[in-house]
């Protein structure tokens, strides 16, 4: 096992606002440890996705510090932040996660093309990146027969989200970030997706950051925060 | 899967617009290459028409005009050269050979040229090549004719066939069955020059024809000692012992006392002729470059239009770890692939078109355009197009970089 950094995400005195807009996010201190399952709740437009962009190192704070894997993203070059994201973060969007011109397995192994670390991990654990992808797909599609070389265009939204989850998990990144991954799913599909996601995240000891405005999901998580705690205008 | 394969799959996914873009690039490449090929070979075939002739002498007119009618058989002489001038000058010191040329008659659309048998001895074309006979030999009798390769092939003449020469340059003379004065005694090997389209006869033959004599009549008159020496010819070609003497000789001929004459260096006149055609040549080139520019503008439009639809795709790629560098590489690679495939298809198209049109071009313009892979002269053109394609690719790459900088991963549709 590679060395385990316990504090995966660390925030200090962070301030962020989109260019030309009022300050949006503000946070004095926040810590996320390995294996934690964090639920961030908040209404639409409150800045949840913006926060995730900061956590993923796509955006950098206007002031203060945000450390990812003990590295201050603000002081890293863009390319180094991209590499940090590729190596340590799996990302799931609300929908339209998949690259339409790649088949299922190709979509899942995609992160391994941008991160040697994840490619090596997947290969070490399963004998190859494609084998790792197939295994993950098998686990996430327990009920249905699935051809890994099929095009993704014929999948249902729920199936697409599961492929996206497999992709976020391939090569065992330390952090899995999910931006409302269930909001396009119906009730049953949502429950099944959450269940599968938790299973896989636990299996790989990943930290999960899950954003939603659906309060019914909060119960599954061991830690829940309100986006208001991160918002510039609602904080005293 | 590297970025190249990603780009390839992405293009396959958008194969409709991609293939249209490739097609426009291909058409422009084919056009560009075609124009270039015509240009360079027209020039080459011009230059190949005459070689080894040091001076061409005719009545005083323009040097280009003299060149055109004497070697290209285009247009007509406005006045002639006296036979006496020819015989005089051909004896001047330094003159190694002199070949008279008499034009003005035709046979079924092909020019008839009266000359001396020396023509086959001294005339050179292309890289100092001699005229060769594929059948028979030079004319010996007064009413013998030697045909250019194309004349024989197109009109189906064999050795021993007889043919009628029309006075003047009409396509069709009246069909005179009793009057078949000339007999084919030789057929020349193809040269790719106007020689192929010429009927060669002796000067005496021209005279006899103008008298409207048939073979029997001619033989009878000659037996009686009738002189068939022409009084005038159209022009003559000179070969000199020493090329350095050419300037002096040219000056002397231009100042010839008995009648106003003009002596030209074929190379200089060819250059002048080429300069005259340069405007057309440049216009052709500009048009084909504009077509290429339009194709590249199409490429730009397609990639920029695609960019908006693909913001999502880019955000997904970014989320799985692609850096700005990868995304820009992807877009550059796409433009590069489209341009490259377009160029390859254009080269193929140009070759196919040439394969189909070659016989017609040879027939119509006497220009043999070889079917070949791009030549050394054409590679820079293709390289320039490739570079332009890459530069065009920079625009969407840059735009995409700006987009993803502004969007983060939270791209909305
Ligand atoms: N790329 C951007 N450029 C400028 N402003 C942005 C951008 N993305 C988001 N914003 C603004 O930031 C605020 C928060 O947006 P964000 O997308 O983070 O909200 P959210 O909580 O994720 O909402 P939702 O639940 O609807 O996804 C909004 O006011 C939005 O207009
Ligand atoms: Mg959002």
Tab-separated table of C-alpha atoms and ligand atoms in Angstrom, chain A residues 18-19 24 42-51 94 179-180 213, chain B residues 406-408 410 412, ligand 1:
chain	number	residue	atom	x	y	z
A	18	UNK	CA	-16.477	34.156	-9.597
A	19	UNK	CA	-14.881	36.985	-11.556
A	24	UNK	CA	-19.476	33.331	-3.054
A	42	UNK	CA	-27.749	23.027	-0.224
A	43	UNK	CA	-30.266	24.607	-2.564
A	44	UNK	CA	-29.708	25.193	-6.231
A	45	UNK	CA	-27.333	28.010	-7.055
A	46	UNK	CA	-25.854	28.102	-3.600
A	47	UNK	CA	-22.319	27.270	-4.714
A	48	UNK	CA	-22.038	23.496	-4.218
A	49	UNK	CA	-20.553	22.808	-7.644
A	50	UNK	CA	-18.224	25.761	-7.213
A	51	UNK	CA	-16.952	24.261	-3.969
A	94	UNK	CA	-25.160	14.925	-12.326
A	179	UNK	CA	-21.964	16.321	-7.883
A	180	UNK	CA	-25.658	15.416	-7.538
A	213	UNK	CA	-30.157	19.120	-2.570
B	406	UNK	CA	-14.101	30.156	-17.292
B	407	UNK	CA	-16.361	27.143	-16.771
B	408	UNK	CA	-14.443	24.992	-14.374
B	410	UNK	CA	-19.558	22.978	-13.997
B	412	UNK	CA	-24.039	23.873	-18.239
C	1	LIG	N1	-18.573	29.298	-14.617
C	1	LIG	C1	-19.178	30.245	-13.868
C	1	LIG	N2	-18.901	31.530	-14.128
C	1	LIG	C2	-19.500	32.482	-13.395
C	1	LIG	N3	-20.378	32.261	-12.415
C	1	LIG	C3	-20.688	30.982	-12.109
C	1	LIG	C4	-20.100	29.913	-12.841
C	1	LIG	N4	-20.574	28.756	-12.347
C	1	LIG	C5	-21.423	29.109	-11.368
C	1	LIG	N5	-21.486	30.430	-11.227
C	1	LIG	C6	-22.297	31.140	-10.248
C	1	LIG	O1	-21.973	30.710	-8.953
C	1	LIG	C7	-23.146	30.508	-8.209
C	1	LIG	C8	-23.162	29.088	-7.676
C	1	LIG	O2	-23.272	28.201	-8.731
C	1	LIG	P1	-23.075	26.634	-8.529
C	1	LIG	O3	-23.118	26.019	-9.876
C	1	LIG	O4	-21.877	26.420	-7.701
C	1	LIG	O5	-24.391	26.294	-7.717
C	1	LIG	P2	-24.919	24.858	-7.245
C	1	LIG	O6	-25.088	24.938	-5.795
C	1	LIG	O7	-24.054	23.801	-7.786
C	1	LIG	O8	-26.329	24.817	-7.944
C	1	LIG	P3	-27.097	23.513	-8.499
C	1	LIG	O9	-27.614	22.788	-7.340
C	1	LIG	O10	-28.194	24.124	-9.338
C	1	LIG	O11	-26.124	22.750	-9.326
C	1	LIG	C9	-24.308	30.816	-9.084
C	1	LIG	O12	-24.771	32.115	-8.767
C	1	LIG	C10	-23.735	30.806	-10.480
C	1	LIG	O13	-24.365	31.791	-11.259
